[in-house]
Coordinates of C-alpha atoms in Angstrom, one line a residue:
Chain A
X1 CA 20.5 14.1 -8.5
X2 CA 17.7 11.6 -8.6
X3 CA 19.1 9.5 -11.7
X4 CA 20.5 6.8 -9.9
X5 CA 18.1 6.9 -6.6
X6 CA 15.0 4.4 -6.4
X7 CA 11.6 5.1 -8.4
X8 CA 9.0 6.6 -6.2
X9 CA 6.5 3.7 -7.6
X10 CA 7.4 0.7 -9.5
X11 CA 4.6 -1.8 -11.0
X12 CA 6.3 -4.9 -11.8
X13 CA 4.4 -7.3 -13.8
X14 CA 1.1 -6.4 -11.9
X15 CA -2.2 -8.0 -12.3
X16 CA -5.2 -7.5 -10.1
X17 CA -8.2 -9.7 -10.6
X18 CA -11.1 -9.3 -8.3
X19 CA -12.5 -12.3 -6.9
X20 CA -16.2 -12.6 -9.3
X21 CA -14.4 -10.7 -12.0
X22 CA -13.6 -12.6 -15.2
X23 CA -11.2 -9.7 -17.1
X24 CA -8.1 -8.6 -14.6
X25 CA -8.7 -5.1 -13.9
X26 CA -4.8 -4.6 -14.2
X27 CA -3.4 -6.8 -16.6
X28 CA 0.4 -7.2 -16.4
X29 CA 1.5 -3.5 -16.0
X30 CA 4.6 -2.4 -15.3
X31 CA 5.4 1.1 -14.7
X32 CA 7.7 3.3 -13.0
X33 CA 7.2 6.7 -12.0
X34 CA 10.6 8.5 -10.3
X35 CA 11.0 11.1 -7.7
X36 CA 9.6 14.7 -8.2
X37 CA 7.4 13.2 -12.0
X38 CA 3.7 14.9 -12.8
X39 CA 2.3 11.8 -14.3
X40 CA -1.6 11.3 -15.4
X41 CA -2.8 7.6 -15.3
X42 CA -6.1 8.2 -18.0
X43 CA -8.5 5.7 -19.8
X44 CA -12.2 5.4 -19.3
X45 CA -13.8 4.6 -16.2
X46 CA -13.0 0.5 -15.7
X47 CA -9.9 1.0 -17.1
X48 CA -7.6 0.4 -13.6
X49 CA -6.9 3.6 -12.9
X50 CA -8.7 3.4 -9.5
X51 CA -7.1 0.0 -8.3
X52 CA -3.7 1.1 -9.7
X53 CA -4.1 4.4 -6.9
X54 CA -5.8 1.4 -4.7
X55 CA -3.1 -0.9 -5.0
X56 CA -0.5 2.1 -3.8
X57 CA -2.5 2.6 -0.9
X58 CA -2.2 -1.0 0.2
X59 CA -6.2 -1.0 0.4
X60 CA -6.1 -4.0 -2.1
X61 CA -3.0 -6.1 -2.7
X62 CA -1.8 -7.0 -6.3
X63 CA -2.9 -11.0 -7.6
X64 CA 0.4 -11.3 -9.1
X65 CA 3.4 -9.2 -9.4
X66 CA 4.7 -6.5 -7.5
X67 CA 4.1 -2.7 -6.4
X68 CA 7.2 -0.6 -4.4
X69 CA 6.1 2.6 -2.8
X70 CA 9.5 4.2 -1.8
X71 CA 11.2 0.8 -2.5
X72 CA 9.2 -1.2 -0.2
X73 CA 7.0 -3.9 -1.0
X74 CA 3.7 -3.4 -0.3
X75 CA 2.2 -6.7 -0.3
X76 CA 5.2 -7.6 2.7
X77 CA 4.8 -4.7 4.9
X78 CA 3.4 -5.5 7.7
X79 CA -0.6 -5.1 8.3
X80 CA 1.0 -2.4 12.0
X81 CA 3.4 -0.8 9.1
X82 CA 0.8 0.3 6.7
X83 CA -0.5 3.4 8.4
X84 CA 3.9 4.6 8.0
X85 CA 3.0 3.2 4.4
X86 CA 0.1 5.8 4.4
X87 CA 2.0 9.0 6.0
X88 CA 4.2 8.9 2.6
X89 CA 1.2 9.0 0.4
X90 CA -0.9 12.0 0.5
X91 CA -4.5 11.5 -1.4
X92 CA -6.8 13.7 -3.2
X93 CA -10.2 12.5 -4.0
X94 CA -13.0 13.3 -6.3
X95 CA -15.5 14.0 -3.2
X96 CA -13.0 15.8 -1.5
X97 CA -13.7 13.3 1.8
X98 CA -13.7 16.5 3.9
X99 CA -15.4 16.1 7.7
X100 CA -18.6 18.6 7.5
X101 CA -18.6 19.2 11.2
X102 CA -14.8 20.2 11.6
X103 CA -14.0 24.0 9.8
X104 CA -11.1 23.8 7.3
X105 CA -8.4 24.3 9.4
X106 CA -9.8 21.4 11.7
X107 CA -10.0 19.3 8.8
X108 CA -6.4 19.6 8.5
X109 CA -5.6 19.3 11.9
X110 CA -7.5 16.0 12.1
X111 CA -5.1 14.6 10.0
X112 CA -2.3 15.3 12.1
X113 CA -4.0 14.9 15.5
X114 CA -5.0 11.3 14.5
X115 CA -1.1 10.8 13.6
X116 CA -0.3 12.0 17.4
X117 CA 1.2 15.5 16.4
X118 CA 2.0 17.4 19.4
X119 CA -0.6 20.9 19.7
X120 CA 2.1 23.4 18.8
X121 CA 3.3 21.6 15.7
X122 CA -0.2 21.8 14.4
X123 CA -1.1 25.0 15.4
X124 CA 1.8 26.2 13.7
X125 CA 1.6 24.0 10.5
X126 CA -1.8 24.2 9.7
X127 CA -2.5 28.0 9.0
X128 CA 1.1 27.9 6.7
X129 CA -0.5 24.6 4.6
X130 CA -3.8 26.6 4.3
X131 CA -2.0 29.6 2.9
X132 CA 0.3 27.6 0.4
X133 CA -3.2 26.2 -1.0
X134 CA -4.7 29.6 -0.8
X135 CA -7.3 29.4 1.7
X136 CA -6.0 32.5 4.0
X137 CA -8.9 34.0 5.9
X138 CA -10.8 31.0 5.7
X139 CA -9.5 28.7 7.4
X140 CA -12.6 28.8 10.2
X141 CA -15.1 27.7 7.3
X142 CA -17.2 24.9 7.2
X143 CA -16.8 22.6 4.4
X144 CA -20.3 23.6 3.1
X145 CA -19.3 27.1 3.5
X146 CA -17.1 26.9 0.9
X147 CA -17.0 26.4 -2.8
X148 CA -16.1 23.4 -4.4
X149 CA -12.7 24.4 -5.4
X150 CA -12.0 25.8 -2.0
X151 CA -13.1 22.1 -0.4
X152 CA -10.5 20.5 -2.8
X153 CA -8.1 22.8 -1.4
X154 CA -8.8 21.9 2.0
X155 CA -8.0 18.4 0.6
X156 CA -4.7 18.9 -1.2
X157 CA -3.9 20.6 1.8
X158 CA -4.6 17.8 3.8
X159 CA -3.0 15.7 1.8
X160 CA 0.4 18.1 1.8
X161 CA 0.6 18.9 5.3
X162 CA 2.6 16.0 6.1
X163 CA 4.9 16.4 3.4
X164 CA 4.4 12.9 1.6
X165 CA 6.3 11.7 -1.2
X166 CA 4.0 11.0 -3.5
X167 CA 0.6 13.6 -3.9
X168 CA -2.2 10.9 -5.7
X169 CA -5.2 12.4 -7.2
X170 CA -7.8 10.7 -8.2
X171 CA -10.4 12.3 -10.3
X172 CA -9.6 15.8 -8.3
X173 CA -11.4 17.7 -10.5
X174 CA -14.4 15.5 -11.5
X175 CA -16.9 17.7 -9.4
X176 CA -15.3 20.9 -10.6
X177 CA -15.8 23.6 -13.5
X178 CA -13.1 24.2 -16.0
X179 CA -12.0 27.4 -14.5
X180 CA -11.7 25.8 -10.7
X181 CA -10.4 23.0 -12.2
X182 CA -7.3 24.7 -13.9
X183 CA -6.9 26.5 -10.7
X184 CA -6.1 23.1 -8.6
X185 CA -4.1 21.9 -11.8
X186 CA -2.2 25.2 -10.7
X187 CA -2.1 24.1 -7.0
X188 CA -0.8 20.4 -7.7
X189 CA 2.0 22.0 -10.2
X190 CA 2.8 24.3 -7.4
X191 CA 3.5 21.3 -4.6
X192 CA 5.2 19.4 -7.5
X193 CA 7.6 22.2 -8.0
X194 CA 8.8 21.5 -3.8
X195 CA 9.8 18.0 -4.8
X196 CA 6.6 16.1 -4.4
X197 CA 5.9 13.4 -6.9
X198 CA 2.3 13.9 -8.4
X199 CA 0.3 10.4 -9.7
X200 CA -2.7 11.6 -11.2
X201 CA -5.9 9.7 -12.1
X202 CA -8.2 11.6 -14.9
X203 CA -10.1 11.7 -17.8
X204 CA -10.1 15.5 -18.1
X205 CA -8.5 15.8 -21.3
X206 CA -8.5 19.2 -21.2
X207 CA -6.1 19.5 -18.3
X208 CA -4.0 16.6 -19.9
X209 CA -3.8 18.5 -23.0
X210 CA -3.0 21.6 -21.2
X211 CA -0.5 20.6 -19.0
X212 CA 2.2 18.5 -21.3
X213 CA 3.2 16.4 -18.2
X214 CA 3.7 12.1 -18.6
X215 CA 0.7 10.1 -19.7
X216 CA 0.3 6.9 -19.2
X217 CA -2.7 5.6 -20.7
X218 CA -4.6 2.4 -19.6
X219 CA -7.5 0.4 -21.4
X220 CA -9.1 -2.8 -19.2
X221 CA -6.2 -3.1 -17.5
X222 CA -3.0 -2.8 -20.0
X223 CA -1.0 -0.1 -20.1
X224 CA -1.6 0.9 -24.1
X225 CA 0.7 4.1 -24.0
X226 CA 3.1 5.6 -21.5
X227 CA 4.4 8.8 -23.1
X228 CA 6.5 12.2 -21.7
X229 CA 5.0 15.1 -22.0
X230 CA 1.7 13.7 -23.8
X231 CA -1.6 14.8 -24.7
X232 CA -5.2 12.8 -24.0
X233 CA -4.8 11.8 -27.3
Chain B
X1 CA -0.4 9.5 21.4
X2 CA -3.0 12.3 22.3
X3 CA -4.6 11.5 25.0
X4 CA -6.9 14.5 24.8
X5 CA -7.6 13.6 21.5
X6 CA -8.4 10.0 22.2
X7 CA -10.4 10.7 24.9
X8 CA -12.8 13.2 23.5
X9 CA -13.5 10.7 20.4
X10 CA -14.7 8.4 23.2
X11 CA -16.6 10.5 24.8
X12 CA -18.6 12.1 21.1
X13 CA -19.4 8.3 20.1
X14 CA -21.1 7.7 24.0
X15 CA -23.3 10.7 23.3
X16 CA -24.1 10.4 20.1
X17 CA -25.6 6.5 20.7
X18 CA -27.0 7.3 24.2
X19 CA -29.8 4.7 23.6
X20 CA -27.5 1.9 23.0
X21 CA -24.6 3.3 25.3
X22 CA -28.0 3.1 28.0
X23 CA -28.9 -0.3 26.8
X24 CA -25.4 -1.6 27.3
X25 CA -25.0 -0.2 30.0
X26 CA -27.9 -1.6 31.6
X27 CA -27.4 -4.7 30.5
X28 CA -24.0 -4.9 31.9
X29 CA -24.6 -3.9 35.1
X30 CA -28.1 -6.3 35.1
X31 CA -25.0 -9.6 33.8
X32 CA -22.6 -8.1 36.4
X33 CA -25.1 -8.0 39.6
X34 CA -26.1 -11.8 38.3
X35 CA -22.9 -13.0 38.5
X36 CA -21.8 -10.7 41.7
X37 CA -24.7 -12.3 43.6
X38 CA -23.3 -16.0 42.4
X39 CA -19.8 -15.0 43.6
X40 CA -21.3 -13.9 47.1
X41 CA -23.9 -17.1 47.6
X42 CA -20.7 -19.4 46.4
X43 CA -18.8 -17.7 49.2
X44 CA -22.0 -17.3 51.3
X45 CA -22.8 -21.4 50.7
X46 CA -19.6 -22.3 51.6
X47 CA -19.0 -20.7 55.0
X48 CA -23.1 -21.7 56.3
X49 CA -21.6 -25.4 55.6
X50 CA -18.8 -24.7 57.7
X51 CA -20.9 -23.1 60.4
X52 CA -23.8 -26.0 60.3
X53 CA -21.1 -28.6 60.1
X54 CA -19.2 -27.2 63.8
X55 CA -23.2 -27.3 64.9
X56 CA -24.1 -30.5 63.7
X57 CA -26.0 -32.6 66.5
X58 CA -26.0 -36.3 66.7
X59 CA -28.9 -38.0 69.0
X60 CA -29.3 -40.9 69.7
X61 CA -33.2 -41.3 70.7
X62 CA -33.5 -44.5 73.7
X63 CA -36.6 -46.3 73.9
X64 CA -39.2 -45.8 76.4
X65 CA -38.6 -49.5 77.3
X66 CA -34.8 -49.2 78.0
X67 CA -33.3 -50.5 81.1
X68 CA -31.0 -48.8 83.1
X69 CA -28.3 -51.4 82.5
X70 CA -28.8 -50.6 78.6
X71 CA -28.9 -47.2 79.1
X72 CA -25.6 -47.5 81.1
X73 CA -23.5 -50.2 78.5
X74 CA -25.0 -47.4 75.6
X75 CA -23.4 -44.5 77.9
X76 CA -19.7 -46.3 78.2
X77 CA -19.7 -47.1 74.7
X78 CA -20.3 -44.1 73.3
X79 CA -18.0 -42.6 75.7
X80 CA -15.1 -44.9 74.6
X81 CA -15.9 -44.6 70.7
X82 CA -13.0 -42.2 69.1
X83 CA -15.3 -40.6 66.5
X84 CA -17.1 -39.1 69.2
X85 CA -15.6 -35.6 70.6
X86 CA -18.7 -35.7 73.9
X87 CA -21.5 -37.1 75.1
X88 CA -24.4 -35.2 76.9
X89 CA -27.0 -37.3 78.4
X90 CA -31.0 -35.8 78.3
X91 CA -33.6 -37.0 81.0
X92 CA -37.0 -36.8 79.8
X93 CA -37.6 -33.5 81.9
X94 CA -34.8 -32.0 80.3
X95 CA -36.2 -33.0 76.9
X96 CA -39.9 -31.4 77.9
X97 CA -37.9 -28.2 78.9
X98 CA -36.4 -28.0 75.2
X99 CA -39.5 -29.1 74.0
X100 CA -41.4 -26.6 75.8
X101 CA -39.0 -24.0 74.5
X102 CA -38.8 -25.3 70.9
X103 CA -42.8 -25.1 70.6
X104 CA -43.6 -22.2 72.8
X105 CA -45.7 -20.7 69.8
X106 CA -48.2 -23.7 70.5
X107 CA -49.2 -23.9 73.9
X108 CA -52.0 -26.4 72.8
X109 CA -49.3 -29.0 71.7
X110 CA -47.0 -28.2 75.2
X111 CA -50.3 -28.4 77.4
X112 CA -51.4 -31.9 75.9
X113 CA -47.4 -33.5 76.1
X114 CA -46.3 -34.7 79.1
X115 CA -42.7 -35.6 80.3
X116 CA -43.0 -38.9 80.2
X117 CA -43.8 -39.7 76.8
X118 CA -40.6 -37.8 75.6
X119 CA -37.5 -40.3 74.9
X120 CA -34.6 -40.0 76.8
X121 CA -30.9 -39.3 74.8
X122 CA -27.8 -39.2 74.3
X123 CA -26.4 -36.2 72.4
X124 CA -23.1 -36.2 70.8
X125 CA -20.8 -34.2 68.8
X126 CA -18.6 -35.6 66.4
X127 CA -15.2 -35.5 65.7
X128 CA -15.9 -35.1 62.0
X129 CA -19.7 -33.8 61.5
X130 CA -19.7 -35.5 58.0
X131 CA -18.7 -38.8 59.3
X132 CA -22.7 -38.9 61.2
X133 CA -24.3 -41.6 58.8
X134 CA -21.3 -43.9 60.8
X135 CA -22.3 -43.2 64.2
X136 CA -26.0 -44.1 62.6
X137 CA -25.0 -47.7 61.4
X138 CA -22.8 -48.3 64.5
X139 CA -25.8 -47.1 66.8
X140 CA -29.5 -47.8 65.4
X141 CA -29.4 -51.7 66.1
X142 CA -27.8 -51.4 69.8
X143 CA -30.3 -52.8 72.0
X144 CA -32.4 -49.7 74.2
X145 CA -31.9 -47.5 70.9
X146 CA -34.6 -46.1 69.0
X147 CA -33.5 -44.2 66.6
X148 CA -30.3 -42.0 65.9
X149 CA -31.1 -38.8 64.4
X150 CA -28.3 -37.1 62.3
X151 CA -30.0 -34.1 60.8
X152 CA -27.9 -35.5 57.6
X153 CA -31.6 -35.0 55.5
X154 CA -31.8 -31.8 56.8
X155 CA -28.6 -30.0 56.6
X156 CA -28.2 -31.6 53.1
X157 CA -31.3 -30.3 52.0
X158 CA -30.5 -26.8 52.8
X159 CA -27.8 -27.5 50.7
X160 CA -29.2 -29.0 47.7
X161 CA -32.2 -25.6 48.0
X162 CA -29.0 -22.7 48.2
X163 CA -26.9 -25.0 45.3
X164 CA -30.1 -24.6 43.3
X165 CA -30.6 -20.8 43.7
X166 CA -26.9 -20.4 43.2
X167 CA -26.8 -22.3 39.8
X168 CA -29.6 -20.3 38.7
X169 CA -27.6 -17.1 39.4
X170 CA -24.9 -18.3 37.5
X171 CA -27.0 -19.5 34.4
X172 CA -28.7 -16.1 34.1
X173 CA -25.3 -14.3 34.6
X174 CA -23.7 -15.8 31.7
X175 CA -26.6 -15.9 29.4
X176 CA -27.3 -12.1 30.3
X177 CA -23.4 -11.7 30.1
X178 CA -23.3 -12.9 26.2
X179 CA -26.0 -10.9 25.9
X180 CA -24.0 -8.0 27.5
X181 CA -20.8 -9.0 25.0
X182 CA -23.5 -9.5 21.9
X183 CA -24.3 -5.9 22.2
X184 CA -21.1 -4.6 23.0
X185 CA -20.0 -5.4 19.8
X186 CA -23.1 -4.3 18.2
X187 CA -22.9 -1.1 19.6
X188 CA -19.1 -0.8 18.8
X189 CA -19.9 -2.0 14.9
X190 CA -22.9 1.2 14.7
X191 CA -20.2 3.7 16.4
X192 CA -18.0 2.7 14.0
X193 CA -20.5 3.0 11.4
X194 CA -21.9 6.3 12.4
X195 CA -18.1 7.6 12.4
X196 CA -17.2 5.5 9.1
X197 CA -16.1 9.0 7.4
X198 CA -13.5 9.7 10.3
X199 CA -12.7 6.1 10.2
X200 CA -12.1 6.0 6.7
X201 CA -10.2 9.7 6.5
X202 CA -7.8 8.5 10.0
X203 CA -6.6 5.5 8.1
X204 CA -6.0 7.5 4.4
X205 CA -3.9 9.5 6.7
X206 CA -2.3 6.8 8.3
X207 CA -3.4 6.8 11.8
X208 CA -2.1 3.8 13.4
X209 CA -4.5 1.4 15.0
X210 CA -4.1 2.2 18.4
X211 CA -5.5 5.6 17.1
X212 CA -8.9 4.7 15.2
X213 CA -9.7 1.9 17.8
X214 CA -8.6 3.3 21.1
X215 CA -11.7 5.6 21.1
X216 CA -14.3 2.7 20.5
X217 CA -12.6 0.3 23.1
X218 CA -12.8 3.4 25.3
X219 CA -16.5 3.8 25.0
X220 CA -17.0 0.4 25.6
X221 CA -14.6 -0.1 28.3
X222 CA -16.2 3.3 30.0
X223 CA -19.7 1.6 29.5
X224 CA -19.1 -1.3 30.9
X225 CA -17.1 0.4 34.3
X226 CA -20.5 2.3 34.7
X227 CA -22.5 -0.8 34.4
X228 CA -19.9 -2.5 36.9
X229 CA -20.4 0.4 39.0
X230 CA -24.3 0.6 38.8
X231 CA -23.7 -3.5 39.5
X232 CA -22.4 -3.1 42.8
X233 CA -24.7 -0.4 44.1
X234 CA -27.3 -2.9 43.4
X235 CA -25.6 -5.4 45.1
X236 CA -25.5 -3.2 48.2
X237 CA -28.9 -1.9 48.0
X238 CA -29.8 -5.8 48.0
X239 CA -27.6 -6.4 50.7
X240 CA -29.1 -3.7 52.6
X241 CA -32.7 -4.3 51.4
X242 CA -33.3 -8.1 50.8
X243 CA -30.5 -10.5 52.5
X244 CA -30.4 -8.3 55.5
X245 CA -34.1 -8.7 56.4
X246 CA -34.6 -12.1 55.2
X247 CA -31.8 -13.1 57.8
X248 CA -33.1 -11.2 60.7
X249 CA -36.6 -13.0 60.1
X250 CA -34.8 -16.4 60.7
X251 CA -33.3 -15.4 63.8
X252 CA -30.7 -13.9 65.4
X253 CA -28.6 -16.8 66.3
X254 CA -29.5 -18.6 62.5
X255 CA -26.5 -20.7 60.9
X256 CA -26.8 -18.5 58.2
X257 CA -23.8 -15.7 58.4
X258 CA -24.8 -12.6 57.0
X259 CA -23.3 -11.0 54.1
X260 CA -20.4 -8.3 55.4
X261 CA -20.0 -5.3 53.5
X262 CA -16.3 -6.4 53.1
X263 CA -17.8 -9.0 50.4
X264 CA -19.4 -6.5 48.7
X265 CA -16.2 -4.2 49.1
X266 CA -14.1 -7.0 47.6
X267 CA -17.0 -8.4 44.8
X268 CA -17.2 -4.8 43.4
X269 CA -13.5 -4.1 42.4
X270 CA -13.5 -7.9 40.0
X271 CA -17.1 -6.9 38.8
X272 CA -15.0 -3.7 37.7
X273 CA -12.4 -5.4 35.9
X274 CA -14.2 -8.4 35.0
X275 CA -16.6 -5.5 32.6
X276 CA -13.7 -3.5 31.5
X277 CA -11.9 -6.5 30.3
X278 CA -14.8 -8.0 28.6
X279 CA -15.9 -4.8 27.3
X280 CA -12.2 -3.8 26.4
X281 CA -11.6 -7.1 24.4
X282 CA -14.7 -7.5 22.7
X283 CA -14.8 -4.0 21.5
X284 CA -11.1 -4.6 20.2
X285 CA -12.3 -7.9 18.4
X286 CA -15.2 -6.9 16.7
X287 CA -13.0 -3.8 15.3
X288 CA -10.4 -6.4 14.4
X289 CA -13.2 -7.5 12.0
X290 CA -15.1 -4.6 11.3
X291 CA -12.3 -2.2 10.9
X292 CA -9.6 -3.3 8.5
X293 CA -6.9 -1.8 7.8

């Protein structure tokens, strides 16, 4: 059903260099990732995988070339358009980027106050987001009352409640054990399966290996392999 | 928008700087006072020129020597001169009698003046008080005239002392006022700082603007109405303390009008605006620049 629609994210011929950098730290990469795809960006840190998830958010703009979120241009939406830009794009970080004075399900609900959701939409979203993530009975923790795979989930959950198209994750298990790890691997598969497109940015290979989902590969800045259902390699 | 929302944010980053939110405040208020005591001596200057101006005396002083013929063609041709509204003619006793009243703290200097050695006059009023340096030139060289006295040097340098003190006031407004707008943006740029995480997660989940800045032009703007506020009791304790006082010292029936609470009842409503404005705009600016999106 979604052969003929838009990609999700298209790269077309981008480069990023940043001002005082010699080497481009994307060089020319095109890629397109369509609706409902699991992809992994990996490569070594300094490979682009940050900017590429950087570039999506509109935080930096490409030097050349273009990026499409959702078929829109990101370097032409307007500077009062890019928060709408932001709603469609859910983000999981490494740090999790949780507020340590607000429990988990105020976490959440910060996300959707600051987007001017009415009281009863919240209070009736947030404990069903907390559950899909697994966090029932504890959703009145503080971040540093929880472990931190249980933070992470407060994230993805955060990033989910608004139903975005596309779920990016950069680094999300970076602070984690193997064990945790695999379970937010578990989680992400989980929100893919409802539809959600999920971008990826790793250099777990062990997840990579295990999961059999798209790779693309980068190394400073060029996209050296872009294979279905790859491993780390 | 969430008004609730909104709000509280505004009122969390007030209490969590209270130093700075007290320094700008205070600083507000001390700019806003400045320039609300300008606004009221600018109103105040203009309507003691007004009064002095419908008071303003012209005598003409006649010499001891004058002749009665003199004094009579000096009479008629005042009389018939059209920049003249009246003429009052002064014997010398009626000068000693104003004399006597004028100096009644010295009784030495009354005792030792007689009568006679007090000029006769002619006092006029004008028909335009500023027009008096005329009636001087026209006047001085008539024969039986001494001198013509237009209290030109006086009035004017009443003037010239409350244009000072009201320039002043406005200097130290304005410089106190960029100070005031220096640290209103300074103490937007460490709310913002101290809240960079919120800041940081609101726009990752696309708050718009109006959302992450609306609570720091808030504070500001709230600062700045309680600095206004704090402005204009000062104003009022001034009014009530200082100006009051000072004008009952010079006399109940002084040229100086006294400052009506209506002035300060219509000063302290633009002092209001005038800081939530300022504070409004420059809190919006400096986020322009500190907050991108």
């Amino acid at each position: 059903m979604w052969l003929d629609s838009a990609p999700v994210i298209t790269l077309d011929r981008v480069t990023k260099t940043y001002p005082k950098s010699r080497r481009p730290a994307l060089d020319d990469v095109n890629v397109n990732v369509e609706k409902g795809e699991f992809v992994f960006f990996i490569g070594p840190s300094g490979s682009g995988k940050s900017t590429f998830i950087r570039l999506l958010l509109k935080e930096e703009t490409p030097t050349t070339g273009k990026v499409l979120v959702a078929g829109r241009d990101v370097a032409t939406i307007r500077p009062w358009k890019v928060p709408q830009l932001r709603r469609s794009v859910g983000c999981v970080f490494q740090d999790f980027r949780l507020l340590p004075n607000k429990t988990a399900a105020e976490n959440v609900a910060f996300a959707l106050e600051v987007i001017g959701k009415t009281r009863s939409v919240i209070r009736r979203v947030v404990p069903e987001v907390l559950s899909l993530v697994g966090l029932e009975g504890k959703e009145n923790r503080y971040p540093h009352e929880l472990s931190g795979g249980e933070q992470q989930r407060v994230a993805v959950a955060r990033a989910f409640v608004n139903r975005p198209l596309v779920l990016l994750a950069d680094e999300p298990t970076g602070n984690l054990d193997p064990d945790t790890s695999i379970e937010i691997m578990r989680l992400l598969d989980r929100i893919n399966r409802t539809g959600t497109t999920v971008v990826m940015a790793t250099h777990d290979s062990n997840i990579v290996n295990q999961m059999r989902r798209r790779v693309v590969e980068l190394d400073r800045g060029r996209v050296i392999r872009d294979q279905a259902r790859g491993v780390y390699g | 928008m969430r008004a609730k929302f909104v709000l509280t944010e505004a009122a969390t980053g007030l209490w969590r700087n209270v130093t700075m939110t007290i320094a700008l405040i205070l600083t507000t208020a001390i700019s806003l006072a400045l320039l609300g005591a300008g606004g009221l001596l600018y109103t105040q200057v203009n309507k003691t020129k007004d009064l002095l101006y419908a008071q303003v005396e012209v005598t003409v002083f006649l010499e001891t020597t004058v002749t009665p013929e003199q004094k009579d063609a000096i009479q008629s041709k005042l009389e018939s001169d059209s920049e003249i509204k009246s003429v009052t003619y002064e014997s010398k006793q009626e000068a000693y009698e104003r004399f006597k009243e004028l100096f009644a703290e010295s009784p030495d200097l009354v005792e030792n003046t007689k009568p006679e050695s007090l000029p006769e006059s002619f006092r006029l009023k004008l028909e335009d008080p500023s027009q008096a340096d005329n009636i001087d030139a026209k006047y001085k060289n008539v024969a039986g005239v001494d001198i013509v006295s237009t209290q030109q040097e006086l009035v004017g340098r009443l003037f010239d002392a409350i244009d000072a003190v009201k320039n002043l006031s406005l200097v130290v407004s304005l410089v106190s006022g960029a100070a005031a707008i220096l640290l209103i943006g300074n103490t937007i740029q460490v709310a913002a700082y101290s809240r960079r995480r919120e800041v940081s997660i609101m726009k990752l989940v696309g708050a718009s603007n109006w959302y992450v800045r609306l609570p720091f032009v808030l504070e500001a703007a709230v600062a700045g109405l309680i600095g206004a506020v704090l402005a204009s009791i000062g104003l009022a304790i001034a009014k009530v303390i200082v100006i009051d006082d000072a004008l009952k010292a010079l006399g109940q029936n002084s040229v100086v009008p006294s400052i009506g609470w209506s002035e300060i009842a219509v000063t302290a409503p633009i002092l209001a605006l005038v800081a939530v404005l300022t504070a409004g705009v420059t809190g919006w600016t400096t986020l322009r620049f500190y907050v991108k999106v």
